[in-house]
XYZ file of C-alpha atoms in Angstrom:
525
model
C 160.555 92.652 -148.832
C 163.778 90.768 -149.513
C 164.121 92.565 -152.819
C 163.865 95.995 -151.224
C 166.389 95.098 -148.545
C 168.807 93.607 -151.028
C 168.587 96.626 -153.283
C 169.482 98.801 -150.333
C 172.718 96.878 -149.838
C 174.479 98.823 -152.559
C 173.523 102.073 -150.874
C 174.628 100.802 -147.483
C 177.978 99.655 -148.839
C 178.626 103.176 -150.070
C 177.787 104.853 -146.795
C 174.241 105.798 -147.611
C 175.179 108.016 -150.546
C 173.717 107.805 -154.036
C 175.213 104.990 -156.076
C 176.807 107.413 -158.494
C 178.556 109.359 -155.730
C 182.241 108.724 -155.045
C 183.100 106.670 -152.006
C 185.196 108.115 -149.191
C 188.888 107.748 -149.874
C 190.574 104.668 -148.418
C 194.240 103.779 -148.790
C 194.673 101.118 -151.446
C 197.072 98.914 -149.530
C 195.949 99.483 -145.973
C 195.648 96.106 -144.229
C 194.233 97.475 -140.982
C 190.473 98.062 -140.821
C 189.769 101.781 -140.639
C 186.361 101.318 -139.031
C 184.286 98.419 -137.810
C 184.892 96.617 -141.103
C 186.214 99.594 -142.959
C 185.290 103.234 -143.213
C 182.070 102.526 -145.089
C 178.593 101.303 -144.323
C 175.564 103.227 -143.177
C 176.579 104.535 -139.725
C 173.044 104.570 -138.328
C 172.448 100.933 -139.237
C 175.742 99.155 -138.659
C 177.235 97.784 -135.484
C 180.623 98.772 -134.160
C 182.842 95.703 -134.182
C 185.757 95.689 -131.751
C 189.378 95.617 -132.810
C 191.455 92.740 -131.523
C 195.003 91.465 -131.457
C 195.383 87.727 -131.895
C 195.814 86.083 -128.497
C 199.160 85.224 -127.051
C 199.926 81.734 -125.822
C 197.701 80.820 -122.901
C 197.411 77.616 -120.972
C 196.432 78.128 -117.334
C 198.322 76.248 -114.667
C 196.365 74.448 -111.981
C 196.841 77.372 -109.602
C 195.768 79.819 -112.350
C 192.604 77.786 -112.929
C 191.882 77.682 -109.192
C 192.347 81.431 -108.802
C 190.158 82.195 -111.847
C 187.349 79.920 -110.657
C 187.419 81.523 -107.201
C 187.190 85.021 -108.673
C 184.374 84.134 -111.063
C 182.191 82.423 -108.460
C 182.926 85.176 -105.941
C 181.622 87.835 -108.323
C 185.082 89.364 -108.779
C 185.869 88.129 -112.268
C 188.528 89.977 -114.209
C 188.007 90.892 -117.880
C 190.370 88.102 -118.908
C 188.610 85.414 -116.852
C 186.484 82.827 -118.686
C 182.791 82.218 -118.069
C 181.858 80.325 -114.919
C 181.234 77.094 -116.836
C 184.612 77.171 -118.562
C 186.408 78.344 -115.422
C 185.075 75.287 -113.601
C 185.851 73.078 -116.591
C 189.471 74.285 -116.512
C 189.624 73.633 -112.778
C 188.122 70.164 -113.246
C 190.787 69.330 -115.839
C 193.649 70.632 -113.651
C 192.435 69.458 -110.239
C 194.642 66.359 -110.162
C 197.706 68.614 -110.156
C 196.711 70.339 -106.906
C 197.630 69.243 -103.394
C 196.712 70.065 -99.815
C 194.745 73.226 -99.172
C 194.560 74.088 -102.863
C 193.015 70.716 -103.646
C 190.441 71.201 -100.903
C 189.587 74.655 -102.277
C 189.177 73.205 -105.768
C 186.869 70.462 -104.523
C 184.810 73.056 -102.650
C 184.453 75.175 -105.770
C 183.363 72.171 -107.811
C 180.950 71.014 -105.091
C 177.204 71.515 -105.342
C 175.391 74.169 -103.297
C 174.232 71.406 -100.960
C 177.815 71.334 -99.648
C 176.319 73.575 -96.986
C 177.297 76.662 -94.976
C 180.718 75.180 -94.266
C 181.750 75.718 -97.875
C 184.989 77.768 -97.638
C 183.936 79.734 -100.698
C 180.661 80.665 -99.006
C 178.775 79.146 -101.920
C 176.798 76.445 -100.141
C 173.180 76.691 -99.049
C 172.852 78.214 -95.589
C 169.511 76.592 -94.800
C 168.211 73.075 -95.285
C 167.131 72.194 -98.818
C 163.410 71.854 -99.518
C 162.185 68.613 -101.131
C 163.334 68.869 -104.759
C 160.867 69.141 -107.616
C 161.560 66.249 -109.993
C 160.252 64.459 -113.058
C 161.555 61.307 -114.704
C 164.888 62.873 -115.817
C 165.469 66.118 -113.888
C 165.521 67.318 -110.316
C 165.248 71.010 -109.418
C 166.783 71.825 -106.019
C 166.125 74.930 -103.932
C 165.863 76.222 -100.382
C 162.599 77.516 -98.874
C 164.003 80.675 -97.259
C 166.949 83.031 -97.216
C 168.773 84.853 -100.006
C 168.867 81.730 -102.187
C 165.114 81.106 -102.046
C 162.956 81.390 -105.175
C 160.779 84.525 -105.496
C 157.480 82.605 -105.486
C 156.354 79.085 -104.587
C 155.649 78.441 -108.289
C 159.134 79.424 -109.528
C 160.844 76.020 -108.924
C 158.167 74.210 -110.932
C 158.489 76.799 -113.697
C 162.244 76.206 -113.783
C 161.675 72.472 -114.030
C 159.188 72.955 -116.877
C 161.627 75.174 -118.812
C 164.486 72.727 -118.302
C 162.312 69.814 -119.343
C 161.388 71.666 -122.525
C 165.083 72.358 -123.149
C 165.859 68.641 -122.688
C 163.067 67.731 -125.098
C 164.388 70.068 -127.789
C 168.075 69.217 -127.468
C 167.983 65.500 -126.687
C 164.656 64.177 -127.963
C 164.180 66.351 -131.048
C 167.714 67.324 -132.133
C 169.214 63.981 -131.136
C 172.091 65.005 -128.882
C 173.272 62.804 -126.054
C 171.653 63.335 -122.692
C 173.894 64.545 -119.862
C 175.692 61.594 -118.335
C 174.244 60.152 -115.139
C 175.830 61.206 -111.858
C 174.939 58.002 -110.038
C 173.327 58.896 -106.715
C 174.794 62.407 -106.438
C 172.059 64.837 -105.518
C 169.977 62.000 -104.130
C 169.137 60.177 -107.367
C 170.542 59.334 -110.819
C 168.521 62.204 -112.315
C 170.206 65.325 -113.699
C 170.378 67.955 -110.981
C 169.872 71.700 -111.282
C 170.177 74.067 -108.313
C 168.738 77.523 -107.718
C 171.177 79.910 -106.055
C 171.611 83.661 -105.714
C 174.591 84.055 -108.024
C 174.987 87.819 -107.737
C 174.952 90.499 -110.401
C 175.659 89.327 -113.935
C 176.225 85.606 -113.321
C 173.177 83.972 -114.912
C 174.144 80.347 -114.372
C 176.696 77.653 -115.053
C 177.194 73.928 -115.425
C 180.143 72.110 -113.914
C 181.720 68.772 -114.828
C 181.892 66.614 -111.732
C 183.011 63.053 -112.420
C 184.985 61.706 -115.356
C 183.075 58.827 -116.928
C 184.990 57.552 -119.955
C 187.811 59.211 -121.873
C 187.047 62.948 -121.943
C 183.393 62.711 -120.920
C 181.944 63.661 -117.570
C 178.752 63.881 -115.577
C 177.850 67.200 -114.041
C 175.205 69.493 -112.644
C 173.921 73.017 -113.305
C 173.232 76.069 -111.178
C 170.816 78.822 -112.207
C 170.195 82.134 -110.519
C 167.335 81.804 -108.070
C 165.179 84.672 -109.351
C 166.850 86.785 -112.104
C 165.755 89.846 -110.164
C 165.785 93.110 -112.112
C 168.185 94.666 -109.612
C 170.860 92.167 -110.641
C 169.709 91.453 -114.199
C 168.238 94.686 -115.617
C 168.071 93.360 -119.178
C 165.281 90.938 -120.060
C 162.458 89.488 -118.033
C 163.136 86.773 -115.431
C 161.408 84.197 -117.649
C 163.385 85.197 -120.738
C 166.667 85.116 -118.811
C 165.778 81.727 -117.365
C 164.938 80.283 -120.781
C 168.067 81.547 -122.528
C 170.362 80.548 -119.682
C 168.807 77.097 -119.343
C 169.287 76.420 -123.063
C 172.872 77.646 -123.167
C 174.077 76.023 -119.952
C 172.250 72.722 -120.384
C 173.963 72.366 -123.746
C 177.308 72.672 -121.962
C 176.267 69.674 -119.845
C 175.461 67.867 -123.109
C 178.905 68.780 -124.455
C 180.467 67.071 -121.430
C 178.996 63.834 -122.820
C 181.127 64.292 -125.966
C 184.382 65.960 -124.924
C 184.713 68.371 -122.012
C 188.161 69.333 -123.334
C 187.029 70.446 -126.803
C 188.203 73.723 -128.328
C 186.716 76.584 -126.358
C 185.399 78.562 -129.334
C 183.342 75.556 -130.432
C 181.916 75.001 -126.958
C 180.723 78.581 -126.586
C 179.670 79.309 -130.166
C 177.497 76.184 -130.405
C 175.971 76.804 -126.957
C 175.057 80.325 -128.095
C 173.699 78.900 -131.364
C 171.536 76.572 -129.284
C 169.892 79.619 -127.706
C 168.300 80.261 -131.106
C 166.710 76.816 -131.015
C 165.435 77.284 -127.458
C 164.537 80.978 -127.299
C 164.346 82.319 -130.833
C 161.910 85.077 -129.844
C 164.132 86.367 -127.045
C 167.059 87.177 -129.385
C 169.493 87.483 -126.503
C 172.338 86.163 -128.671
C 172.072 89.177 -130.969
C 173.964 91.167 -128.354
C 177.092 89.310 -129.506
C 176.722 90.085 -133.210
C 179.112 93.078 -133.080
C 181.907 90.625 -132.296
C 180.821 88.059 -134.882
C 182.247 87.624 -138.359
C 179.271 89.574 -139.654
C 180.916 92.749 -138.375
C 184.463 91.620 -137.522
C 185.365 89.321 -140.443
C 189.067 90.025 -139.994
C 189.094 88.204 -136.618
C 189.712 84.441 -137.051
C 186.670 82.229 -136.587
C 188.332 80.039 -133.951
C 189.495 82.817 -131.622
C 188.613 82.364 -127.970
C 189.153 85.815 -126.539
C 189.716 86.416 -122.836
C 188.649 90.047 -123.183
C 185.934 90.039 -125.846
C 183.013 87.905 -127.011
C 184.065 86.552 -130.411
C 183.428 82.955 -129.330
C 179.815 83.900 -128.570
C 179.283 86.082 -131.631
C 180.373 83.359 -134.014
C 177.223 81.372 -133.300
C 176.311 83.006 -136.600
C 178.632 80.594 -138.432
C 176.667 77.609 -137.139
C 173.469 79.456 -138.006
C 174.726 79.781 -141.579
C 175.571 76.073 -141.819
C 172.348 74.883 -140.194
C 170.254 77.169 -142.382
C 171.938 75.721 -145.451
C 172.209 72.042 -144.481
C 169.753 71.520 -141.645
C 170.016 71.664 -137.861
C 171.611 68.228 -137.696
C 174.940 69.458 -139.023
C 175.925 70.846 -135.612
C 175.130 67.491 -134.028
C 177.321 65.806 -136.640
C 180.161 68.188 -135.831
C 179.950 67.297 -132.139
C 179.879 63.612 -133.030
C 183.126 64.130 -134.947
C 184.530 66.077 -132.007
C 183.482 63.455 -129.450
C 186.013 61.369 -127.545
C 184.150 58.056 -127.221
C 184.584 54.950 -129.338
C 182.729 55.543 -132.575
C 183.194 59.316 -132.357
C 185.621 61.197 -134.559
C 188.005 62.149 -131.773
C 188.864 65.376 -133.605
C 189.308 68.939 -132.525
C 186.881 71.540 -133.827
C 188.400 72.343 -137.217
C 189.020 68.771 -138.467
C 185.521 67.950 -137.193
C 184.155 70.737 -139.402
C 186.222 69.589 -142.345
C 184.833 66.079 -141.960
C 181.152 67.064 -141.893
C 181.597 69.476 -144.823
C 183.649 67.112 -146.955
C 180.671 66.006 -149.011
C 179.180 69.492 -149.132
C 181.877 71.290 -151.110
C 184.448 71.375 -148.322
C 185.273 73.831 -145.573
C 187.056 76.307 -147.857
C 184.079 76.764 -150.177
C 181.537 76.901 -147.354
C 183.596 79.328 -145.329
C 184.094 81.535 -148.399
C 180.374 81.676 -149.200
C 179.650 82.338 -145.522
C 182.078 85.270 -145.511
C 180.681 86.731 -148.743
C 177.091 86.111 -147.698
C 177.570 88.065 -144.502
C 177.432 91.280 -146.530
C 173.733 90.564 -147.177
C 172.373 88.957 -144.000
C 168.752 89.248 -145.172
C 169.521 86.802 -147.979
C 171.399 84.280 -145.821
C 169.800 84.098 -142.371
C 166.202 83.472 -141.306
C 166.195 86.643 -139.203
C 168.871 88.453 -141.205
C 166.528 91.212 -142.381
C 166.549 92.439 -138.780
C 170.355 92.620 -138.541
C 172.141 95.924 -139.190
C 173.895 96.194 -142.540
C 177.579 95.252 -142.382
C 180.111 97.457 -144.099
C 183.105 96.616 -146.261
C 186.800 97.263 -145.795
C 186.811 99.831 -148.613
C 184.865 100.807 -151.725
C 185.393 102.750 -154.932
C 183.047 104.190 -157.537
C 184.623 103.585 -160.947
C 183.761 105.615 -164.033
C 184.526 105.876 -167.731
C 187.494 108.078 -166.868
C 188.595 106.323 -163.657
C 188.522 102.664 -164.619
C 190.867 100.860 -162.254
C 191.271 100.402 -158.510
C 193.458 98.011 -156.554
C 193.221 96.989 -152.913
C 195.692 94.948 -150.915
C 195.331 93.173 -147.593
C 197.005 90.822 -145.171
C 194.452 88.351 -143.855
C 194.692 85.921 -140.957
C 193.500 82.303 -141.034
C 189.727 81.697 -141.134
C 189.137 85.396 -141.741
C 188.233 87.614 -144.668
C 188.033 91.150 -146.017
C 185.544 92.533 -148.522
C 185.742 95.373 -151.033
C 183.127 97.043 -153.209
C 183.186 98.570 -156.674
C 180.261 100.599 -157.985
C 179.589 101.754 -161.561
C 179.635 105.528 -161.829
C 179.588 108.229 -164.470
C 179.588 107.113 -168.093
C 178.924 103.408 -167.395
C 175.236 103.245 -168.263
C 175.627 101.212 -171.445
C 175.048 97.459 -171.338
C 178.491 96.738 -172.781
C 180.445 97.718 -169.644
C 182.052 94.920 -167.631
C 184.191 94.711 -164.531
C 187.272 92.496 -164.740
C 188.167 91.349 -161.233
C 191.721 90.083 -160.768
C 192.670 88.372 -157.500
C 196.167 87.611 -156.299
C 196.480 85.395 -153.268
C 198.880 83.018 -151.531
C 199.731 79.504 -152.662
C 196.615 77.355 -153.153
C 197.754 74.809 -150.540
C 197.013 77.472 -147.900
C 193.335 77.505 -148.956
C 192.804 81.003 -150.313
C 189.434 81.816 -151.876
C 187.616 84.730 -153.426
C 183.925 85.348 -154.024
C 182.466 87.970 -156.348
C 178.871 89.049 -155.759
C 177.022 91.206 -158.279
C 174.297 93.185 -156.506
C 171.733 93.974 -159.175
C 169.509 97.030 -158.982
C 166.427 94.810 -159.209
C 167.357 93.271 -155.850
C 168.809 89.996 -157.103
C 172.371 88.814 -156.517
C 174.775 86.790 -158.636
C 177.317 84.867 -156.536
C 180.456 83.699 -158.335
C 183.453 81.899 -156.877
C 186.747 82.919 -158.453
C 188.732 79.897 -159.576
C 192.271 80.316 -158.253
C 195.275 78.573 -159.779
C 198.064 76.873 -157.845
C 199.700 80.206 -157.233
C 196.507 81.616 -155.748
C 195.642 83.872 -158.682
C 192.356 84.122 -160.555
C 190.097 86.328 -162.635
C 186.372 86.836 -163.092
C 184.528 89.248 -165.416
C 181.020 90.390 -164.547
C 178.412 92.870 -165.735
C 179.008 96.478 -164.635
C 176.380 98.662 -166.294
C 175.024 101.248 -163.857
C 171.538 100.637 -165.247
C 171.677 97.031 -164.113
C 174.323 96.786 -161.381
C 174.265 98.565 -158.041
C 177.597 97.246 -156.757
C 180.088 94.420 -157.104
C 181.639 93.099 -153.905
C 184.748 90.962 -153.731
C 185.421 88.947 -150.586
C 189.002 87.765 -150.118
C 189.203 84.719 -147.883
C 192.000 83.017 -145.984
C 190.445 79.630 -145.225
C 193.668 78.065 -143.979
C 193.324 75.344 -141.353
C 197.028 74.583 -141.043
C 198.308 74.744 -137.462
C 201.141 73.658 -135.269
C 198.910 72.166 -132.597
C 199.473 72.033 -128.851
C 201.261 75.377 -128.669
C 199.259 76.515 -125.631
C 197.107 79.045 -127.458
C 193.363 79.585 -127.266
C 192.891 78.882 -130.968
C 191.749 75.538 -132.384
C 193.851 72.588 -131.150
C 195.746 75.016 -128.932
C 197.746 75.702 -132.053
C 199.668 78.401 -133.847
C 198.376 79.064 -137.377
C 200.894 78.669 -140.174
C 199.297 81.059 -142.654
C 198.395 84.256 -140.821
C 198.852 87.654 -142.477
C 198.711 86.090 -145.918
C 198.919 88.659 -148.691
C 195.970 89.202 -151.009
C 195.097 91.845 -153.548
C 192.127 92.565 -155.767
C 191.987 94.817 -158.794
C 188.789 95.979 -160.397
C 189.122 97.228 -163.990
C 186.301 98.523 -166.156
C 186.284 96.916 -169.607
C 183.949 96.517 -172.564
């Protein structure tokens, strides 16, 4: 099956036409994607990736964080507002800067539903809590009547069972830290989860509550009380519960490492964790259109206030964990942790550390970017993903032997191009000389050539670049043997001016965005 799918890649890259047919015309030096990832790819099988401008500087003030948290929990979130968990995290981090009425509002927003009907946000339970359902590490809280009540008497126990299974997978099996104890909050030292009618679209959240040591905190979680179809029309209540419990509980685990970590890492790894908890539900596939599978030109570390790139890029962690084992994500969080013995790093240096003995971040990111053109060959469930496209493609022939493409690529992003052998190139002697010109090597450029053979196999070749960023690779190009040759140009730069109040890694401004690359394919003998 893999062979058939891989063979079809060449057809998909050329828009579904025969391999010998010319590709649609694309400007040679156009650095703006003309479609989801270009104008090519099989339209019926590819996802439409959104366009995006890199985010402006953004660092919410305490009053901004308070206003955002109020809107999100009140069901009036704006497109630019963060998720409920991150809105409350921002408020938790800024709370000490508030005074008077604003401080009281912040404390009310961060309070548990058991704050009661006097909660100025109207978030507290309006009736007395029923006896919680607990085991040796979790307590599930609910009310017996009213709008916040569970749909059936069995639902609280089912929630507890799902959460306990999530704990077992994340903490006991994958080896992450357990959520930090909250002392006697909630009535015991156990981790507390509350059922509450959260309104349409808000599945659940976890909130940091008390700083423990350095940038770690205890917290609690809130899940919707019933996931009723009227409010959550997609997925069954059990599926929504399972996915939400896995994602949000992992946020509570993250609070035991560093609640102030880079936002893209917090959300992308929590979405990756959904695959460990609810692999059959496939809820995280909804974010693939905004992943680097289909939007490779958007930097990996973007946290967008208007799109879902930070969720879609769970696929990067899926690539690493497929290649090196599930423990690599745990190692990254250990490097990102703030406690003694942790790495104390932000997301990108943490990645660089765990990949240092595995070829380095540049090589791994480059092979990830190139591999995304053939998801069936690189992901356990990749055969079920739509085919990506490329930025542009060209069918070369005996009479039309050369094509050049140019691009400007942002940090931790890539663009891919395809060349296919056309008329007159059936003899075994024909080769394709690929010449790459990139920026200075200190900015971490890379290029990967993949030969897609007609028998379904692939040959993956990294182009060795010199100090100036230039390199060359010659590969087979006979139409009897080769379906297509793709070239992925990669800007793997991790150079930033940190603490510039952006929503990129380390709050920084990248030093090497819009780096110039070009690739030339020339038919030779």
